[in-house]
XYZ file of C-alpha atoms in Angstrom:
570
model
C 155.506 98.220 -175.707
C 156.982 99.513 -172.470
C 158.144 103.087 -172.780
C 161.680 104.013 -171.761
C 160.306 106.870 -169.656
C 158.485 104.331 -167.483
C 161.878 103.612 -165.888
C 161.462 107.024 -164.242
C 157.708 107.404 -163.834
C 156.219 103.946 -163.245
C 155.780 102.546 -159.752
C 154.927 103.828 -156.267
C 158.334 104.145 -154.632
C 160.040 107.337 -153.524
C 162.020 107.824 -156.738
C 158.992 107.486 -159.013
C 157.143 109.924 -156.739
C 159.971 112.462 -157.068
C 160.154 112.152 -160.865
C 156.407 112.572 -161.317
C 155.878 115.262 -158.693
C 158.515 117.644 -159.980
C 157.257 117.264 -163.572
C 153.558 117.593 -162.630
C 153.234 121.305 -163.427
C 150.111 121.741 -165.505
C 150.379 118.508 -167.481
C 147.419 116.094 -167.750
C 146.979 113.480 -165.047
C 147.736 110.723 -167.562
C 151.007 112.350 -168.727
C 153.071 109.658 -166.997
C 151.013 106.599 -167.869
C 151.816 105.325 -171.333
C 152.191 108.634 -173.201
C 155.517 108.974 -175.087
C 157.747 111.710 -173.728
C 159.137 113.615 -176.736
C 162.022 116.059 -176.385
C 162.190 119.021 -178.728
C 165.944 119.541 -179.013
C 165.940 123.213 -179.860
C 168.963 125.166 -181.123
C 167.177 128.546 -181.004
C 169.492 131.372 -179.938
C 169.747 135.071 -180.608
C 173.476 134.501 -181.104
C 172.741 131.954 -183.831
C 170.782 134.278 -186.132
C 170.005 131.516 -188.624
C 168.176 129.621 -185.850
C 166.541 132.540 -184.065
C 163.059 131.546 -185.324
C 163.236 127.992 -183.996
C 160.986 128.711 -181.022
C 158.106 129.291 -183.434
C 158.946 126.024 -185.196
C 159.104 124.280 -181.818
C 155.587 125.483 -180.989
C 154.234 123.702 -184.078
C 156.164 120.561 -183.198
C 154.685 120.740 -179.707
C 151.147 120.863 -181.098
C 151.829 117.839 -183.262
C 153.214 115.820 -180.370
C 150.176 116.596 -178.202
C 147.790 115.788 -181.033
C 149.381 112.346 -181.460
C 149.103 111.565 -177.757
C 152.637 112.376 -176.682
C 154.009 114.811 -174.115
C 156.280 117.463 -175.699
C 159.223 118.702 -173.651
C 161.419 121.657 -174.583
C 165.120 120.802 -174.417
C 167.424 123.721 -175.253
C 170.701 122.353 -176.611
C 174.051 123.850 -177.581
C 173.615 126.256 -180.501
C 176.542 127.096 -182.773
C 176.260 130.196 -184.931
C 178.631 130.024 -187.871
C 178.939 133.765 -188.364
C 179.906 134.845 -184.848
C 181.607 132.032 -182.940
C 185.402 132.264 -182.641
C 187.779 130.713 -183.468
C 185.409 128.471 -185.449
C 182.078 126.734 -184.839
C 183.650 123.442 -185.911
C 185.666 123.424 -182.689
C 182.421 122.805 -180.784
C 180.498 120.521 -183.128
C 181.643 117.470 -181.190
C 180.930 119.166 -177.851
C 177.397 120.029 -178.986
C 176.900 116.442 -180.125
C 178.216 115.046 -176.849
C 176.129 117.372 -174.694
C 172.940 116.608 -176.642
C 173.612 112.873 -176.527
C 174.141 112.936 -172.775
C 171.006 114.990 -172.084
C 168.865 112.693 -174.234
C 170.222 109.665 -172.416
C 170.024 111.151 -168.927
C 166.400 112.286 -169.085
C 163.074 110.377 -169.117
C 162.605 110.553 -172.882
C 161.203 108.172 -175.452
C 161.918 110.127 -178.629
C 163.192 113.442 -179.936
C 162.528 116.041 -182.606
C 165.775 117.715 -183.648
C 165.544 121.381 -184.674
C 168.581 122.597 -186.611
C 169.449 125.155 -189.237
C 172.889 126.756 -189.094
C 175.822 124.715 -190.380
C 176.899 122.653 -187.360
C 173.501 122.209 -185.710
C 172.044 119.456 -187.904
C 175.337 117.479 -187.959
C 175.782 117.685 -184.182
C 172.148 116.720 -183.535
C 172.383 113.726 -185.878
C 175.657 112.602 -184.303
C 173.936 112.721 -180.910
C 170.822 110.917 -182.108
C 172.917 108.201 -183.745
C 174.859 107.587 -180.542
C 171.905 107.512 -178.132
C 169.649 105.728 -180.670
C 166.248 107.020 -179.579
C 163.532 107.557 -182.222
C 164.489 110.868 -183.841
C 163.310 113.102 -186.673
C 164.932 116.324 -187.921
C 163.033 119.523 -188.698
C 165.329 121.887 -190.642
C 164.972 125.616 -190.019
C 164.963 126.501 -193.711
C 166.757 129.096 -195.843
C 166.081 132.817 -195.839
C 164.326 134.496 -198.749
C 166.292 135.762 -201.742
C 168.222 138.950 -201.247
C 168.585 141.609 -203.925
C 170.638 144.755 -204.348
C 170.102 147.378 -207.018
C 168.197 145.030 -209.250
C 170.352 141.892 -209.002
C 170.063 138.791 -206.808
C 172.258 138.835 -203.728
C 173.228 135.502 -202.258
C 174.380 135.484 -198.649
C 177.895 134.217 -198.191
C 178.793 133.801 -201.844
C 178.345 137.467 -202.668
C 180.239 138.445 -199.530
C 183.305 136.713 -200.955
C 182.763 138.183 -204.417
C 182.022 141.759 -203.379
C 184.827 141.938 -200.828
C 187.316 140.869 -203.499
C 185.969 143.554 -205.835
C 186.547 146.158 -203.123
C 190.123 144.962 -202.641
C 190.596 144.922 -206.425
C 189.367 148.492 -206.759
C 186.269 147.739 -208.883
C 183.659 148.330 -206.146
C 183.500 151.224 -203.721
C 183.499 150.686 -199.981
C 180.239 152.686 -199.828
C 178.445 150.327 -202.226
C 179.824 147.301 -200.398
C 178.475 148.606 -197.084
C 175.127 149.532 -198.668
C 174.632 145.935 -199.833
C 174.921 144.659 -196.256
C 171.359 145.452 -195.236
C 169.956 143.948 -198.461
C 171.632 140.563 -198.139
C 169.756 139.176 -195.098
C 166.093 140.027 -195.627
C 164.297 137.386 -193.561
C 164.686 134.704 -190.930
C 166.479 131.524 -191.945
C 169.921 130.222 -192.834
C 172.033 130.961 -195.925
C 170.087 130.998 -199.177
C 172.991 129.724 -201.262
C 174.046 126.071 -201.455
C 176.199 126.579 -198.391
C 176.651 124.073 -195.618
C 173.319 124.826 -193.927
C 171.277 124.238 -197.096
C 173.463 121.286 -198.028
C 173.119 119.545 -194.664
C 169.335 119.953 -194.650
C 169.069 118.405 -198.122
C 171.604 115.686 -197.359
C 169.810 114.873 -194.079
C 166.603 114.374 -196.054
C 168.366 112.133 -198.571
C 169.847 110.254 -195.614
C 166.306 109.557 -194.443
C 166.175 111.633 -191.257
C 163.719 114.335 -192.435
C 160.182 113.833 -193.701
C 160.657 113.689 -197.504
C 159.833 116.956 -199.236
C 160.492 119.254 -196.270
C 164.174 120.223 -196.611
C 164.652 123.489 -198.450
C 161.306 124.964 -197.415
C 162.061 128.647 -196.755
C 162.053 129.666 -193.099
C 159.225 132.245 -193.485
C 157.039 129.797 -195.449
C 154.003 128.670 -193.431
C 154.462 125.185 -194.888
C 157.508 124.798 -192.661
C 155.260 125.095 -189.604
C 152.893 122.571 -191.154
C 155.830 120.185 -191.628
C 156.945 120.806 -188.040
C 153.461 119.863 -186.791
C 153.535 116.703 -188.876
C 157.017 115.846 -187.582
C 155.771 116.149 -183.998
C 153.058 113.603 -184.729
C 155.582 111.403 -186.519
C 157.892 111.366 -183.489
C 155.141 109.724 -181.437
C 154.510 107.217 -184.216
C 158.229 106.422 -184.351
C 158.296 105.681 -180.622
C 155.312 103.353 -180.933
C 156.988 101.572 -183.849
C 160.428 101.577 -182.166
C 161.806 103.211 -185.306
C 165.243 104.351 -184.158
C 168.176 105.625 -186.268
C 169.894 102.284 -185.842
C 166.918 100.517 -187.451
C 166.776 102.484 -190.707
C 170.104 104.239 -191.270
C 172.352 101.921 -193.272
C 175.198 102.130 -195.770
C 172.471 102.481 -198.417
C 171.243 105.640 -196.666
C 174.692 107.191 -196.943
C 174.916 106.116 -200.579
C 171.810 108.187 -201.305
C 173.120 111.109 -199.269
C 176.306 111.143 -201.358
C 174.336 111.099 -204.618
C 172.211 113.991 -203.376
C 175.292 115.924 -202.240
C 176.742 115.700 -205.734
C 173.538 116.394 -207.660
C 172.778 119.607 -205.744
C 176.383 120.823 -205.922
C 176.632 120.726 -202.152
C 179.259 121.884 -199.688
C 182.514 120.028 -199.073
C 181.716 120.342 -195.370
C 179.062 117.645 -195.785
C 181.836 115.103 -196.266
C 183.344 115.574 -192.818
C 179.869 115.631 -191.230
C 178.606 112.480 -192.971
C 181.797 110.651 -192.023
C 181.255 111.625 -188.381
C 177.576 110.566 -188.370
C 178.466 107.239 -189.967
C 181.162 106.729 -187.337
C 178.559 107.093 -184.586
C 176.467 104.369 -186.258
C 179.361 101.981 -186.846
C 178.901 102.250 -190.611
C 182.086 101.841 -192.650
C 182.040 105.043 -194.714
C 185.283 106.349 -196.235
C 186.489 109.117 -198.523
C 186.705 106.523 -201.283
C 182.924 106.082 -201.088
C 182.430 109.783 -201.864
C 184.621 109.525 -204.934
C 183.233 106.174 -206.063
C 179.569 107.100 -205.635
C 179.438 110.843 -206.097
C 182.337 112.263 -208.066
C 180.860 111.435 -211.492
C 177.308 112.486 -210.646
C 176.101 115.486 -212.674
C 175.345 118.744 -210.879
C 171.741 119.547 -211.780
C 171.040 122.536 -209.523
C 172.001 125.937 -210.933
C 172.510 127.577 -207.558
C 175.154 129.827 -206.043
C 178.060 129.352 -205.514
C 178.333 126.999 -208.509
C 175.492 128.631 -210.468
C 173.065 131.556 -210.518
C 169.948 130.985 -208.422
C 169.128 130.835 -204.692
C 167.292 128.455 -202.362
C 163.909 130.155 -202.661
C 164.135 129.499 -206.414
C 165.175 125.896 -205.757
C 162.147 125.266 -203.573
C 159.845 126.842 -206.143
C 161.401 124.718 -208.893
C 160.582 121.417 -207.191
C 163.185 120.956 -204.484
C 165.252 117.924 -203.583
C 162.749 115.246 -204.577
C 162.641 116.663 -208.121
C 166.440 116.471 -208.288
C 166.507 112.923 -206.969
C 163.926 111.843 -209.518
C 166.369 112.925 -212.254
C 169.078 110.656 -210.778
C 166.796 107.906 -209.518
C 168.818 105.202 -211.227
C 171.830 106.161 -209.087
C 169.967 105.802 -205.770
C 169.800 102.708 -203.593
C 166.110 101.728 -203.579
C 166.390 99.855 -200.279
C 167.201 102.878 -198.110
C 164.409 103.813 -195.694
C 163.342 107.100 -194.104
C 161.905 108.267 -190.772
C 158.449 107.391 -192.103
C 159.419 103.740 -192.457
C 159.065 103.948 -196.251
C 161.850 103.954 -198.867
C 163.132 107.304 -200.084
C 162.551 106.330 -203.721
C 158.871 105.804 -202.955
C 158.466 109.588 -202.704
C 159.866 110.359 -206.147
C 156.970 109.378 -208.418
C 154.989 112.535 -207.657
C 158.009 114.839 -207.831
C 158.338 117.221 -210.765
C 160.665 119.938 -212.005
C 158.730 123.181 -212.373
C 161.604 125.344 -213.557
C 164.234 123.646 -215.732
C 166.500 126.682 -215.513
C 166.975 126.095 -211.782
C 166.888 122.283 -211.741
C 168.450 121.098 -214.973
C 167.360 117.963 -216.833
C 169.758 115.030 -216.509
C 170.814 115.425 -220.138
C 171.608 119.139 -219.682
C 173.508 119.363 -216.383
C 175.190 122.434 -214.962
C 178.374 120.365 -214.656
C 178.619 116.928 -216.248
C 180.761 115.448 -213.475
C 180.679 117.893 -210.624
C 180.580 115.829 -207.462
C 183.243 116.364 -204.824
C 186.522 114.784 -205.921
C 188.925 113.066 -203.543
C 192.602 113.723 -204.216
C 195.638 111.832 -202.980
C 199.357 112.158 -203.451
C 202.508 112.876 -201.505
C 200.971 116.144 -200.292
C 197.809 114.437 -198.989
C 198.501 110.757 -198.249
C 195.160 110.327 -196.449
C 193.217 112.443 -198.897
C 192.064 115.951 -199.715
C 188.939 117.354 -201.351
C 188.115 119.693 -204.188
C 184.726 120.829 -205.463
C 185.073 120.953 -209.278
C 181.700 122.681 -209.741
C 182.990 125.702 -207.812
C 186.447 125.700 -209.402
C 187.837 127.273 -212.574
C 188.038 124.594 -215.314
C 191.414 125.814 -216.562
C 192.947 125.283 -213.126
C 191.774 121.697 -212.569
C 195.085 120.588 -214.048
C 197.849 122.914 -212.957
C 201.499 123.166 -211.909
C 202.715 126.162 -209.999
C 205.229 127.546 -207.580
C 204.154 127.338 -203.933
C 203.784 130.509 -201.901
C 203.616 129.262 -198.319
C 201.964 130.815 -195.260
C 202.760 129.259 -191.888
C 199.568 130.385 -190.134
C 196.463 132.439 -190.762
C 198.173 135.391 -189.064
C 201.154 135.037 -191.383
C 198.762 135.012 -194.323
C 196.933 138.170 -193.278
C 200.234 139.945 -192.630
C 201.803 139.186 -196.012
C 199.129 138.473 -198.629
C 198.795 142.102 -199.733
C 202.482 142.939 -199.488
C 203.371 144.440 -202.887
C 206.767 142.727 -202.644
C 205.247 139.244 -202.213
C 206.685 137.016 -204.949
C 203.441 135.701 -206.421
C 201.752 135.567 -209.805
C 198.582 134.087 -211.265
C 200.233 130.689 -211.723
C 201.402 130.432 -208.112
C 199.801 128.018 -205.667
C 198.857 129.559 -202.311
C 199.566 127.117 -199.457
C 198.200 127.743 -195.949
C 198.891 125.347 -193.074
C 198.156 125.095 -189.383
C 194.391 125.191 -189.999
C 193.429 121.570 -189.432
C 191.472 120.073 -186.527
C 194.460 120.069 -184.151
C 196.424 122.972 -185.533
C 193.957 125.845 -185.373
C 192.175 124.218 -183.437
C 188.874 123.225 -185.012
C 189.467 123.369 -188.779
C 188.167 126.867 -189.668
C 186.705 128.058 -192.955
C 189.827 129.790 -194.253
C 190.891 127.601 -197.171
C 189.381 129.930 -199.781
C 192.123 132.445 -199.125
C 191.559 135.975 -200.455
C 193.811 136.549 -203.445
C 196.756 138.958 -203.242
C 195.585 142.504 -203.847
C 198.095 143.147 -206.589
C 196.740 140.178 -208.561
C 193.142 141.286 -208.050
C 194.112 144.660 -209.490
C 195.460 142.794 -212.536
C 192.091 141.076 -213.016
C 192.953 137.682 -211.491
C 189.916 136.142 -209.780
C 191.003 132.568 -209.038
C 194.153 130.675 -208.134
C 194.920 127.176 -206.896
C 194.867 127.185 -203.100
C 195.842 124.317 -200.775
C 195.002 124.117 -197.067
C 194.360 121.673 -194.223
C 191.308 123.683 -193.144
C 187.794 123.954 -194.556
C 185.963 126.566 -196.590
C 182.446 127.875 -196.346
C 179.930 126.009 -198.439
C 178.987 129.398 -199.846
C 182.535 129.905 -201.149
C 183.972 129.168 -204.574
C 187.328 128.792 -206.280
C 189.935 126.160 -207.081
C 190.566 125.170 -203.504
C 192.163 121.908 -202.323
C 191.110 121.510 -198.708
C 190.738 119.043 -195.816
C 194.336 117.979 -196.559
C 195.092 114.951 -194.378
C 197.101 114.435 -192.356
C 197.119 118.101 -191.402
C 200.401 119.898 -190.766
C 199.941 119.763 -186.978
C 199.510 115.975 -187.128
C 202.774 115.441 -189.009
C 201.379 115.754 -192.515
C 203.630 116.647 -195.467
C 201.921 120.043 -195.695
C 204.210 121.103 -192.830
C 207.253 120.509 -195.045
C 206.328 122.573 -198.114
C 208.632 125.494 -198.842
C 208.022 128.570 -200.904
C 209.325 127.844 -204.399
C 208.425 124.130 -204.391
C 206.331 123.043 -207.356
C 202.812 121.823 -206.554
C 201.030 119.685 -209.127
C 197.230 119.378 -209.226
C 195.441 116.944 -211.544
C 191.792 116.562 -210.604
C 191.023 114.089 -213.387
C 193.824 111.840 -212.132
C 192.788 112.560 -208.507
C 196.294 113.744 -207.601
C 197.810 116.523 -205.493
C 201.595 116.252 -205.328
C 204.675 118.149 -204.271
C 207.393 117.904 -206.930
C 210.130 117.237 -204.394
C 212.137 113.970 -204.233
C 211.059 111.603 -201.468
C 214.529 111.639 -199.963
C 214.529 115.423 -199.759
C 211.098 115.431 -198.091
C 212.287 112.833 -195.581
C 215.160 115.096 -194.548
C 212.998 118.166 -194.018
C 211.568 119.230 -190.673
C 208.871 121.862 -190.026
C 210.242 125.355 -189.549
C 209.823 127.111 -186.227
C 207.199 129.535 -187.561
C 205.017 126.591 -188.532
C 205.375 124.976 -185.109
C 204.689 128.270 -183.350
C 201.448 128.604 -185.306
C 199.932 125.378 -183.966
C 197.384 125.600 -181.153
C 198.713 124.794 -177.698
C 195.694 124.995 -175.368
C 196.350 124.486 -171.680
C 192.860 123.677 -170.367
C 189.177 123.242 -171.067
C 187.425 121.965 -174.156
C 190.206 123.092 -176.497
C 192.724 120.925 -174.626
C 190.401 117.922 -174.681
C 189.682 118.524 -178.367
C 193.308 118.816 -179.475
C 194.276 115.719 -177.484
C 191.526 113.544 -178.960
C 190.290 114.894 -182.299
C 190.731 112.668 -185.324
C 191.674 113.792 -188.813
C 189.368 115.168 -191.490
C 189.368 112.018 -193.622
C 187.563 110.124 -190.836
C 185.161 112.917 -189.836
C 187.154 114.897 -187.239
C 185.201 113.364 -184.357
C 186.812 112.769 -180.963
C 188.316 109.290 -180.735
C 186.324 108.396 -177.607
C 183.010 109.523 -179.124
C 183.084 107.252 -182.167
C 180.386 104.611 -181.901
C 177.127 104.344 -179.975
C 176.376 103.938 -176.287
C 172.635 103.449 -176.620
C 169.991 104.914 -174.339
C 170.353 102.827 -171.202
C 171.143 104.442 -167.838
C 171.637 101.850 -165.128
C 171.641 103.898 -161.920
C 169.012 105.950 -160.156
C 169.662 109.554 -159.131
C 168.372 109.427 -155.533
């Protein structure tokens, strides 16, 4: 087959001379004659601590590409660190995807190895790969090793939320809280709970974009470098076989990803990312598919935040393939992977080595714990809740709304001793959707009012148009669509209104007559809280971002443009 890179390097004219000459810096003489050019799209950055080790991973990929006859090429791409970037990394997921897509298309490349770890990196890389449709394989950066503090496991993210609430509730000293900080992050790698980073790596493998058996390998484990080497070789094979995302990612692939998401008790953030990836491929994936396929799937992985263990334990216990073997009957057997073989073909040799971490099908952590999709007059286009991370007694609840018009309003008033709130109240936060914040931040798991924490309350129903960290827990209704800033009913809720939640019935409603709602208009404080960017990416984002129920991609980025570039540069 004729390589795409030959459009740059083949021939004897001036342009071919320029392309070859400027790239001829120590490479073999035959580098431009029939050897696949493989980009290593690398999200390594000191400001993305979860991805800081990716240069070492890239070196192993590079060796694999060379060994298979390809030419490896480092391609630094936009790196989004969840912990540091303000106002939220989600604001730039689409920018990172667009920039990566354009660089893959613009350069003389035949295939790509995608290196991602922190929450938004794997989604943005897969969105890019789907749109440019070059042969692509993901190498996940892997979770950090288990943390521990004074004899007990310490899960990054999840225990931050727990311990900080204990400090506010007066049951943990500030000194002990600070002392735990250095014990939580004890190695390279991303979050070791079933947060978004771990979830997206596992879901990407179930989708078919990672070599089966690799996702979940801890970052310090030498087997990750072995897998990176193998993935480099595979990238060359994929080019030779013309195995592009568009040739093996189908609706069946997303079916399996949804089953995996439910069975591992994964992050709600995976929903918005999978919807966006499917949109780039032209695959008709909707919120209803998540409820239909995944909501009744048992949660088998006893991992924080829904359970007890951490990702190092999960890997030791058998990993994703062991989980998928337990739910094999729920998978679509036709879905293929980057290797060209069906995902189910890798399950026969899988085994559960620790049934406390990966539960048997007949003894699940939660019988029906997949992400549930709610609708009602408060969320006409849908909202999500993660039952496995919620309090069972709150999954059916009616309570008086306590409304916050912005995140600043929330922080100002939540600990006010005169705030009219009790354990049965429903905390409502708006202005945190894609347009309103902008970028849909992880604020939906609102800290509880201090006076309730002091009374021993540890969970309440919370409703928001934003997201929450995959490491978080609680009875949180999130991704409410349409968001308040897009004219959603959330903008019309008033303190004192009754909110009704019924997860079994898949309902989230405001107990206000339709006529009354129709007469209401958003108050000025709500409108003042919405983002009003004047320039730059934020302006472009707010003008074009879609709602959460379709993936929060930009309207002009949905779909694929392929890899063709028609014009020469000189």
